Coordinates of C-alpha atoms in Angstrom, one line a residue:
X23 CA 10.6 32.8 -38.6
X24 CA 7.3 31.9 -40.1
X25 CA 8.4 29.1 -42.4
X26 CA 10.7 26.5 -41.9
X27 CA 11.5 23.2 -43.7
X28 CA 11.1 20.0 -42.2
X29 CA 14.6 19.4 -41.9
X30 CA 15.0 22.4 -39.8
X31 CA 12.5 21.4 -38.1
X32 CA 13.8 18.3 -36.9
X33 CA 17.2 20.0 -36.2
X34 CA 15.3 21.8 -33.7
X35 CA 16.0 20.9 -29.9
X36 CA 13.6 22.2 -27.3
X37 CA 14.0 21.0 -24.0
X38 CA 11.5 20.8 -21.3
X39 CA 11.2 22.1 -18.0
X40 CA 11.7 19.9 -14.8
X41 CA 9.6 20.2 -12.1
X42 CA 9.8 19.2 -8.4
X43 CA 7.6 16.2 -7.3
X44 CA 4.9 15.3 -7.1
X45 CA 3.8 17.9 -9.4
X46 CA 6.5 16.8 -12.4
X47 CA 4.8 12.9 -12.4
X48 CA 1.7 14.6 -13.3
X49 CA 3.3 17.8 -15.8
X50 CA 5.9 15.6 -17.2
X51 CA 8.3 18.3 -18.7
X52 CA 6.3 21.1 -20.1
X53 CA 8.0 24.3 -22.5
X54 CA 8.8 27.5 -20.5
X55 CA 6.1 28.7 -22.2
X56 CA 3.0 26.9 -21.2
X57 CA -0.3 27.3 -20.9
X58 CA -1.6 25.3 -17.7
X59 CA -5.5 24.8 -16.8
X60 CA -6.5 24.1 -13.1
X61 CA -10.5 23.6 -12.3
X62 CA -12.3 21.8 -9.5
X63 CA -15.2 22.3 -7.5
X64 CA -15.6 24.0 -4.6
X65 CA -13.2 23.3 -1.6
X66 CA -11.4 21.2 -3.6
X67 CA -7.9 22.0 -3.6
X68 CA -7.5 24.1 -6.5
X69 CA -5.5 27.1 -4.7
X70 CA -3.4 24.4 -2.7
X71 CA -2.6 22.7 -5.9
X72 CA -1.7 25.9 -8.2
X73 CA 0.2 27.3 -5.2
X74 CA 2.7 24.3 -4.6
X75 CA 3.0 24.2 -8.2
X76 CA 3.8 27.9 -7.9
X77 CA 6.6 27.1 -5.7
X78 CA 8.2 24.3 -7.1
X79 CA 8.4 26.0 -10.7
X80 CA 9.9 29.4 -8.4
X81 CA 13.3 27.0 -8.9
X82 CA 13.8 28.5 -12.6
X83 CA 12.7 32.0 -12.2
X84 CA 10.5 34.7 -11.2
X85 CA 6.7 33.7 -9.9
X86 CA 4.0 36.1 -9.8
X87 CA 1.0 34.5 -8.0
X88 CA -2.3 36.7 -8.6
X89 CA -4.4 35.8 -5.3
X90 CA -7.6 37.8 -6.7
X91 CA -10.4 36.2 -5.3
X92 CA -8.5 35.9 -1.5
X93 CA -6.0 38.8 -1.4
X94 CA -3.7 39.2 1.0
X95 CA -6.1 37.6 3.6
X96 CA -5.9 35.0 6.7
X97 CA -6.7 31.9 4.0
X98 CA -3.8 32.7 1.7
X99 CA -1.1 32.8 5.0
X100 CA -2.4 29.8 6.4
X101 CA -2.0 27.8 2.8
X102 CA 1.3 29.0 2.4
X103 CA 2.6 28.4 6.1
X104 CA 1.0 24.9 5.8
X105 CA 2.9 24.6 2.4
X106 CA 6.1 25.2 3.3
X107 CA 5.6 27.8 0.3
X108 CA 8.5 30.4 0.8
X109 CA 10.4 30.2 -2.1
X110 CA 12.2 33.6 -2.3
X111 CA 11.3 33.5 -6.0
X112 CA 7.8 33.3 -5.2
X113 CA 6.1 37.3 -5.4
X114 CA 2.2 37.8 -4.6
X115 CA 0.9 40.4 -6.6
X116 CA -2.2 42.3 -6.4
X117 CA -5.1 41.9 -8.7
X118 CA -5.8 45.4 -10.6
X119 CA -6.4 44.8 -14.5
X120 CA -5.1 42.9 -17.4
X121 CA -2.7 45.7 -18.5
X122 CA -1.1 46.3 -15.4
X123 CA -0.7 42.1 -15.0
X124 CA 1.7 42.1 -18.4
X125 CA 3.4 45.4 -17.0
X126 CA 4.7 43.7 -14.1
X127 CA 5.7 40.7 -16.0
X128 CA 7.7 42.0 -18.0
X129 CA 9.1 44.2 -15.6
X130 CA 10.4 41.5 -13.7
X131 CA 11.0 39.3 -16.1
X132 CA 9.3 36.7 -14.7
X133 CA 9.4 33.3 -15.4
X134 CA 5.6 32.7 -14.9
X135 CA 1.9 33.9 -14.0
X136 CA -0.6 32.2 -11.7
X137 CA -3.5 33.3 -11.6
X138 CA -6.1 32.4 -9.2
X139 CA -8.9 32.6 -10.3
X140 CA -9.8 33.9 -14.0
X141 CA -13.3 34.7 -12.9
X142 CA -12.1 38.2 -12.0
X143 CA -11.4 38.7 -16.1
X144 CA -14.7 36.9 -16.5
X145 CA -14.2 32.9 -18.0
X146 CA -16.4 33.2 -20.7
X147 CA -15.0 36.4 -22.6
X148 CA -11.9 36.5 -25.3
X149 CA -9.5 38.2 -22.5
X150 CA -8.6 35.1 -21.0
X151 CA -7.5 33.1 -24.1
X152 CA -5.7 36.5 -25.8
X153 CA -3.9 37.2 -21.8
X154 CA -2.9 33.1 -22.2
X155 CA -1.5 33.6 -25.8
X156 CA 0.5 36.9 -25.0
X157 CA 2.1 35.2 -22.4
X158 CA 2.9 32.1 -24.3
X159 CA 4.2 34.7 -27.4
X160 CA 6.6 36.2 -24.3
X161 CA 7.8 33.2 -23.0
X162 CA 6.1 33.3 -19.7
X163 CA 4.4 30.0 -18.3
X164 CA 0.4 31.0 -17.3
X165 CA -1.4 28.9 -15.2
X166 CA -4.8 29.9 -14.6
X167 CA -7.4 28.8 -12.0
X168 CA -11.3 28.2 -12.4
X169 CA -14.5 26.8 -10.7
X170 CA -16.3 24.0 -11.7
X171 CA -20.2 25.0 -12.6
X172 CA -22.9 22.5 -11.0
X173 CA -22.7 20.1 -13.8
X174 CA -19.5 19.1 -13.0
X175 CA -17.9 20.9 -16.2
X176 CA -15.5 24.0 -16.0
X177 CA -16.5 27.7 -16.4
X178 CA -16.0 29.3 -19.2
X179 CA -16.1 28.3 -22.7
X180 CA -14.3 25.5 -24.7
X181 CA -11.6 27.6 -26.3
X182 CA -10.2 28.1 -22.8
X183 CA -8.9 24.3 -23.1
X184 CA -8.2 24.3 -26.5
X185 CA -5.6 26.9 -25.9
X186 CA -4.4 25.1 -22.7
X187 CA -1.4 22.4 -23.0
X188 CA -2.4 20.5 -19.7
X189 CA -5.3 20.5 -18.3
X190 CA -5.7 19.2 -14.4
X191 CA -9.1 18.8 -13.1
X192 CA -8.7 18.8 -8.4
X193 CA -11.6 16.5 -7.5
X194 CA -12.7 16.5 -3.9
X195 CA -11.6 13.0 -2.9
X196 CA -8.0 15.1 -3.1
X197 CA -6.4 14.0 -5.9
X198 CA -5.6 15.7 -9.8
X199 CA -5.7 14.2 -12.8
X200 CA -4.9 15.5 -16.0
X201 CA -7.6 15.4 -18.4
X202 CA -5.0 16.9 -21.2
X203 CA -1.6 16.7 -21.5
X204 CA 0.8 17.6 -24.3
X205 CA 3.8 16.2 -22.7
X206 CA 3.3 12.9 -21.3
X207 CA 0.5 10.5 -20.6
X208 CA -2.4 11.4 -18.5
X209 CA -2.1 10.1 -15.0
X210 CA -3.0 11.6 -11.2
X211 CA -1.6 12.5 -8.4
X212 CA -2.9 13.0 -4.4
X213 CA -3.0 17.1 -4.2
X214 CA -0.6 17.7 -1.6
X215 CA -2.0 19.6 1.4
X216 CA 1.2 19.4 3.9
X217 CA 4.5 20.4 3.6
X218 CA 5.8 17.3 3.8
X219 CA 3.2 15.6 1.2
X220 CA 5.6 17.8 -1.5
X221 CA 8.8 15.3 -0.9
X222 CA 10.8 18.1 -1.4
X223 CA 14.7 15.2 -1.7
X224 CA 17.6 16.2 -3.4
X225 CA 18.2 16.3 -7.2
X226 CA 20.3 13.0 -7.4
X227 CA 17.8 11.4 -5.1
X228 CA 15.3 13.0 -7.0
X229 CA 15.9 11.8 -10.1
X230 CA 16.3 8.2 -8.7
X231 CA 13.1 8.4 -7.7
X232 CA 11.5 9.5 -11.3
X233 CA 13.1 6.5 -12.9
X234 CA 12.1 4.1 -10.0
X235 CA 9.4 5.9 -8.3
X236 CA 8.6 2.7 -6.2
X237 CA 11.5 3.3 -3.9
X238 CA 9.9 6.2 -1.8
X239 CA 8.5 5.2 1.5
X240 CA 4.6 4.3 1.2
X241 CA 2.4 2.7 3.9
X242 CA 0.7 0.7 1.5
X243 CA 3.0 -2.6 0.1
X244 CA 2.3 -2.6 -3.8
X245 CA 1.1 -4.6 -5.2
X246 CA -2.2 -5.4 -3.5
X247 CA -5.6 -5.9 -4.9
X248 CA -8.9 -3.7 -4.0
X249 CA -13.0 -4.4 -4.7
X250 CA -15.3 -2.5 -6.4
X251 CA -17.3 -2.7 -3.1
X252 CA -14.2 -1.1 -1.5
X253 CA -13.6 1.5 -3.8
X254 CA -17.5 2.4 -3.4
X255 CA -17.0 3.2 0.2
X256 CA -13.9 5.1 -0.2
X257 CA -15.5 7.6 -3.1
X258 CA -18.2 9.1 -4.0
X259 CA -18.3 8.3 -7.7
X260 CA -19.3 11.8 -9.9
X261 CA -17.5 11.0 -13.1
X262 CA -16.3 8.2 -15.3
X263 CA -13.0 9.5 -16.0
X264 CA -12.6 9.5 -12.2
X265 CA -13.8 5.3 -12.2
X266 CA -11.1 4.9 -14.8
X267 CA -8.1 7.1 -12.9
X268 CA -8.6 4.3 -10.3
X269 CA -8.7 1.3 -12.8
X270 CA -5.9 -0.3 -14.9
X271 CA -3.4 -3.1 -14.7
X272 CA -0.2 -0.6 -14.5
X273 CA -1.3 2.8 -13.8
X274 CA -4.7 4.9 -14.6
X275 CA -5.9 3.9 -17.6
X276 CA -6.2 7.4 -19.6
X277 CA -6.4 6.8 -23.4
X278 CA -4.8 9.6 -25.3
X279 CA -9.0 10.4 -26.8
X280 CA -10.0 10.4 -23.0
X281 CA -12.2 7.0 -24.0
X282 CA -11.4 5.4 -20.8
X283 CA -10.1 2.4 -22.7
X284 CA -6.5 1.2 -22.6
X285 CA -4.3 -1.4 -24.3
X286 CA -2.9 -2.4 -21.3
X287 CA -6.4 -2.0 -19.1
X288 CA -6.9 -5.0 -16.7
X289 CA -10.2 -3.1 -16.2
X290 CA -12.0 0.2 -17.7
X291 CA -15.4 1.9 -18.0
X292 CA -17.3 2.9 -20.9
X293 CA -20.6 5.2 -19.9
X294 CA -22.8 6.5 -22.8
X295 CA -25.7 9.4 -21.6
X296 CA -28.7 10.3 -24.5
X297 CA -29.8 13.1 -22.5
X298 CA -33.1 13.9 -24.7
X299 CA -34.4 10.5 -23.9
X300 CA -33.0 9.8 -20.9
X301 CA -31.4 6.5 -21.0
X302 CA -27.8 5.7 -19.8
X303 CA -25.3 2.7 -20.1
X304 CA -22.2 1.9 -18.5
X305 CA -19.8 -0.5 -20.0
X306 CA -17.8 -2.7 -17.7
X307 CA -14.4 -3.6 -19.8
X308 CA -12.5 -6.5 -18.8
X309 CA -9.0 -6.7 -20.7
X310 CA -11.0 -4.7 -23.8
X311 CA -13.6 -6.7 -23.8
X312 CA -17.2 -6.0 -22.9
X313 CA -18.3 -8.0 -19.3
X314 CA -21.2 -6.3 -18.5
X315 CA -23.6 -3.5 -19.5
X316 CA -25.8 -1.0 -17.0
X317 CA -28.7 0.8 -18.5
X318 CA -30.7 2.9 -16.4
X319 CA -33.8 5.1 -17.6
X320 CA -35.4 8.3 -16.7
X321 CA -35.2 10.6 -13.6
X322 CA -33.7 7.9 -11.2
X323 CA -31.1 7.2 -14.4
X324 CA -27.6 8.5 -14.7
X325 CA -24.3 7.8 -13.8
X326 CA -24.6 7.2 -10.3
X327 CA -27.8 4.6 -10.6
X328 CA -25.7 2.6 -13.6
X329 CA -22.8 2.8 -11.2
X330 CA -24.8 1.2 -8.2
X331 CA -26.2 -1.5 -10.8
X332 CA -22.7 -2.2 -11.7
X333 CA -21.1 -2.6 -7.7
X334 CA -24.3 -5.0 -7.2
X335 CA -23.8 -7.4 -10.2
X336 CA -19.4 -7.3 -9.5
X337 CA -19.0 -5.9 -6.3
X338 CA -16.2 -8.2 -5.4
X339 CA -14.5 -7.8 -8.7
X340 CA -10.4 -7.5 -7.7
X341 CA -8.4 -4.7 -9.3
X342 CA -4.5 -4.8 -8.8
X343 CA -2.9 -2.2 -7.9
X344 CA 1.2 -2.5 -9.5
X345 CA 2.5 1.3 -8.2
X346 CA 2.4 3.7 -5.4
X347 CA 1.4 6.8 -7.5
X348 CA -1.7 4.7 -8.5
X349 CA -2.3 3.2 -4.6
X350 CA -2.5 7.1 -3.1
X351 CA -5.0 8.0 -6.4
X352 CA -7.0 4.4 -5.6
X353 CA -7.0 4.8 -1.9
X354 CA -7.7 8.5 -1.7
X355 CA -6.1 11.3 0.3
X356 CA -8.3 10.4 3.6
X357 CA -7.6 6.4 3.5
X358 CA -3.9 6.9 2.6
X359 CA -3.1 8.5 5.7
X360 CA -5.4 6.5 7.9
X361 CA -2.8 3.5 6.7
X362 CA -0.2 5.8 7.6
X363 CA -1.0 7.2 10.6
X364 CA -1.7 3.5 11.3
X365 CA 1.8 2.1 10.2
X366 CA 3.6 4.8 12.3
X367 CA 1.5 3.8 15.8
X368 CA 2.7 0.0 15.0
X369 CA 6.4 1.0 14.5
X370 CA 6.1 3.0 17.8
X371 CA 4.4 -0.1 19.4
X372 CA 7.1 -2.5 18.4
X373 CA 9.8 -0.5 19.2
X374 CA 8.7 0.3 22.6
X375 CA 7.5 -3.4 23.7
X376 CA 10.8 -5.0 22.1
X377 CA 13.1 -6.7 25.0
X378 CA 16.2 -5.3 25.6
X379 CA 19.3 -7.3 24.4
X380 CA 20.4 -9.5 26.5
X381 CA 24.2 -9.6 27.6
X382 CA 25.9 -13.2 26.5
X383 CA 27.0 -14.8 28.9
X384 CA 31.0 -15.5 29.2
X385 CA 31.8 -19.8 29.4
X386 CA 32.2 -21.0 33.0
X387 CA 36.1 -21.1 33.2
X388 CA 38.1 -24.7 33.9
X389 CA 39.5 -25.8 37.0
X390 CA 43.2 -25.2 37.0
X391 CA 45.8 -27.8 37.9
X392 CA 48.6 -27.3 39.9
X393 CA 51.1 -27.5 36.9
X394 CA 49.5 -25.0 35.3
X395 CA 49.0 -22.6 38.0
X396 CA 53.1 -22.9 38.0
X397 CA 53.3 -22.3 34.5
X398 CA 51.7 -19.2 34.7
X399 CA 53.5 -17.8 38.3
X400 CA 56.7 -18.3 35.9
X401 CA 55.7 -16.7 33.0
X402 CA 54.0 -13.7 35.1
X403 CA 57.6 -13.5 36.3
X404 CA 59.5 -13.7 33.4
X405 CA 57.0 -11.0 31.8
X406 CA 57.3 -8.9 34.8
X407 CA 61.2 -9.1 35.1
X408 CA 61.6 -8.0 31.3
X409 CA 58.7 -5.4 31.5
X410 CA 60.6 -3.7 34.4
X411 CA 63.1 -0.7 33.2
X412 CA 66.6 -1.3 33.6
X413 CA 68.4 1.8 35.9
X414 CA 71.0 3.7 33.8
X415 CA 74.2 4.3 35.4
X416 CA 75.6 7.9 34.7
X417 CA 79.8 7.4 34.4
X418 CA 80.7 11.0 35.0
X419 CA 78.9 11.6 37.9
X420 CA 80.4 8.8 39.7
X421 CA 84.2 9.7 38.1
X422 CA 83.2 13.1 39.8
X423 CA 82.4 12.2 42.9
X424 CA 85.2 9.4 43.5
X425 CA 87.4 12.4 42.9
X426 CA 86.6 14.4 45.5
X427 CA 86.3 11.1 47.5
X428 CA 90.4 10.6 47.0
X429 CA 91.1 14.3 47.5
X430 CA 89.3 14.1 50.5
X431 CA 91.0 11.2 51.8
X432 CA 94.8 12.7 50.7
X433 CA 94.2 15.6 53.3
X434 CA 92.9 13.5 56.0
X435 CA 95.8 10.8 55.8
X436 CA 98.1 13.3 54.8

């Protein structure tokens, strides 16, 4: 149909997908047919990422994961041991061109494509946008996996994310963040590098949890408060956006234009860069409001010299931290489990040291009298005379043998 009115349009109900944590608190509930964009640098968790997503969408169908760049090879077996990845919906497929890709998938009808990475179509040519659109026009999710170039921007060119529904940048300091989202606010997650980092629960537990994510197990108490000096020393600060995915009163302070300012922003940065004349400012943002303001000029400018300026003048500035999505982005994948390996050595410690219960201790009993210790020879009679079975006679038997006692005597006397 190529026209509709508005009323039919609002008739309309399309329903999303839902997708196994962590990766739904960060998707949302995207169509069937979406078009997903993954980037990071190098060694930054791209394939781990796109690969548990592989597996938790392999719950509603078909996945064919494209490993082009590794193959079949030692890297790819490790990941998906280390994973937990075995979903028996979850195919590998060989990398051999762009036609024979859309043969399989339709083949198999699959429910979606990952591949990893779109260098092997070449990022910057029309191929990878038209492959993204066929598969959205056939109902087939894509999800498709670039490098990040040395300015910290994505390869290929901009139509790549205009085509795109979400877009997740994997930063090295192991978490994602969605820099574009169609279905639900931007927020981040902690990539998940284990098996057991996926909290793979059941559904009713599961959807507990995405009402009330607060009641999974965390080894960091929310809510707790964290320095600017602190979060200095934890991460090494290459983007704005990334300053702001830790910031906020309530959870990472994404606005919908990717300003980094929020309504409900305890904290937030602004950074402005004029590149031909080489000056930079960075906005500190208290409750909207402008605090302070970091200019730096010339080669030793940029956003790691306003940055420092900024930790020096407010170093001990206190963000609070409300949830434990935020606390794992804020902390960082390394710190996180520090605290957790930490917490688990303490419960060990306790339990081990704790004293064993002691047994109570029965009352002394009183000295008897003689009275009483007649009372109860009595009743220990009584109980034991009525306890004891009474012996049944049986009549016939005795009529018996009386007879042949009298027949007996008869013939002796007789």
């Amino acid at each position: 149909m190529e026209s509709m009115t508005a009323q039919q349009l609002a008739k309309l109900n399309i329903k999303g997908i839902k997708i196994a944590q962590p990766y739904g608190r960060l998707l949302g509930e995207p169509e069937k047919n979406a078009v997903i964009f993954i980037w990071g640098e190098k060694g930054a968790g791209k394939s781990t990422m796109s690969l548990g997503l592989a597996d938790a969408l392999a719950e509603h169908g078909r996945i064919e994961y494209i490993p082009a760049e590794e193959h079949f090879g030692k890297t790819l077996v490790d990941r998906v041991k280390r994973l937990g990845a075995t979903h028996q919906n979850l195919n590998f497929t060989k990398w051999k061109s762009i036609q024979a890709l859309k043969e399989i998938l339709l083949k198999n009808r699959s429910f979606a494509c990952i591949l990893d990475s779109i260098s092997v179509i070449d990022a910057n040519a029309k191929e990878t946008v038209e492959l993204a659109q066929w598969c959205r026009e056939n109902g087939i999710m894509f999800v498709m996996v670039s490098h990040a170039t040395k300015d910290g921007q994505y390869k290929g060119n901009t139509s790549i994310a205009h085509e795109c529904d979400i877009e997740i940048k994997v930063t090295k300091e192991g978490g994602a963040e969605t820099e574009k989202n169609r279905y639900r606010e931007l927020t981040a997650i902690a990539v998940p590098f284990m098996a057991q980092d996926r909290e793979v629960k059941p559904a009713n537990l599961a959807a507990k949890e995405e009402t009330n994510p607060d009641t999974r197990e965390n080894p960091v108490d929310t809510p707790f408060k964290i320095t600017l000096k602190k979060l200095d020393t934890l991460h090494k600060i290459r983007s704005w956006k990334r300053i702001n995915s830790m910031f906020g009163s309530k959870m990472p302070c994404y606005a919908p234009k990717h300003s980094g300012e929020s309504e409900n922003a305890h904290l937030s940065i602004r950074y402005t860069a004029d590149y031909p004349k080489k000056r930079y400012i960075m906005d500190l943002l208290l409750d909207g409001h402008l605090e302070y303001q970091a200019c730096t000029e010339g080669k030793g400018g940029g956003l790691k010299a306003c940055w420092k300026k900024l930790v020096n003048k407010y170093g001990d500035l206190e963000i609070r931290i409300y949830k434990q999505d935020h606390a794992k982005v804020v902390l960082g994948a390394k710190e996180y489990k520090r605290q957790e390996r930490a917490l688990g050595k303490k419960e060990k410690s306790t339990a081990t040291n704790s004293p064993a219960p002691k047994a109570k201790k029965k009352p002394a009993a009183k000295p008897k009298s003689a009275s009483d210790e007649l009372k109860e020879k009595s009743t220990k009679k009584s109980t034991s005379s009525v306890n004891k079975p009474q012996q049944q006679v049986d009549i016939e038997a005795a009529k018996e043998s009386q007879a042949k006692l009298d027949a007996f005597l008869t013939k002796v006397l007789g």
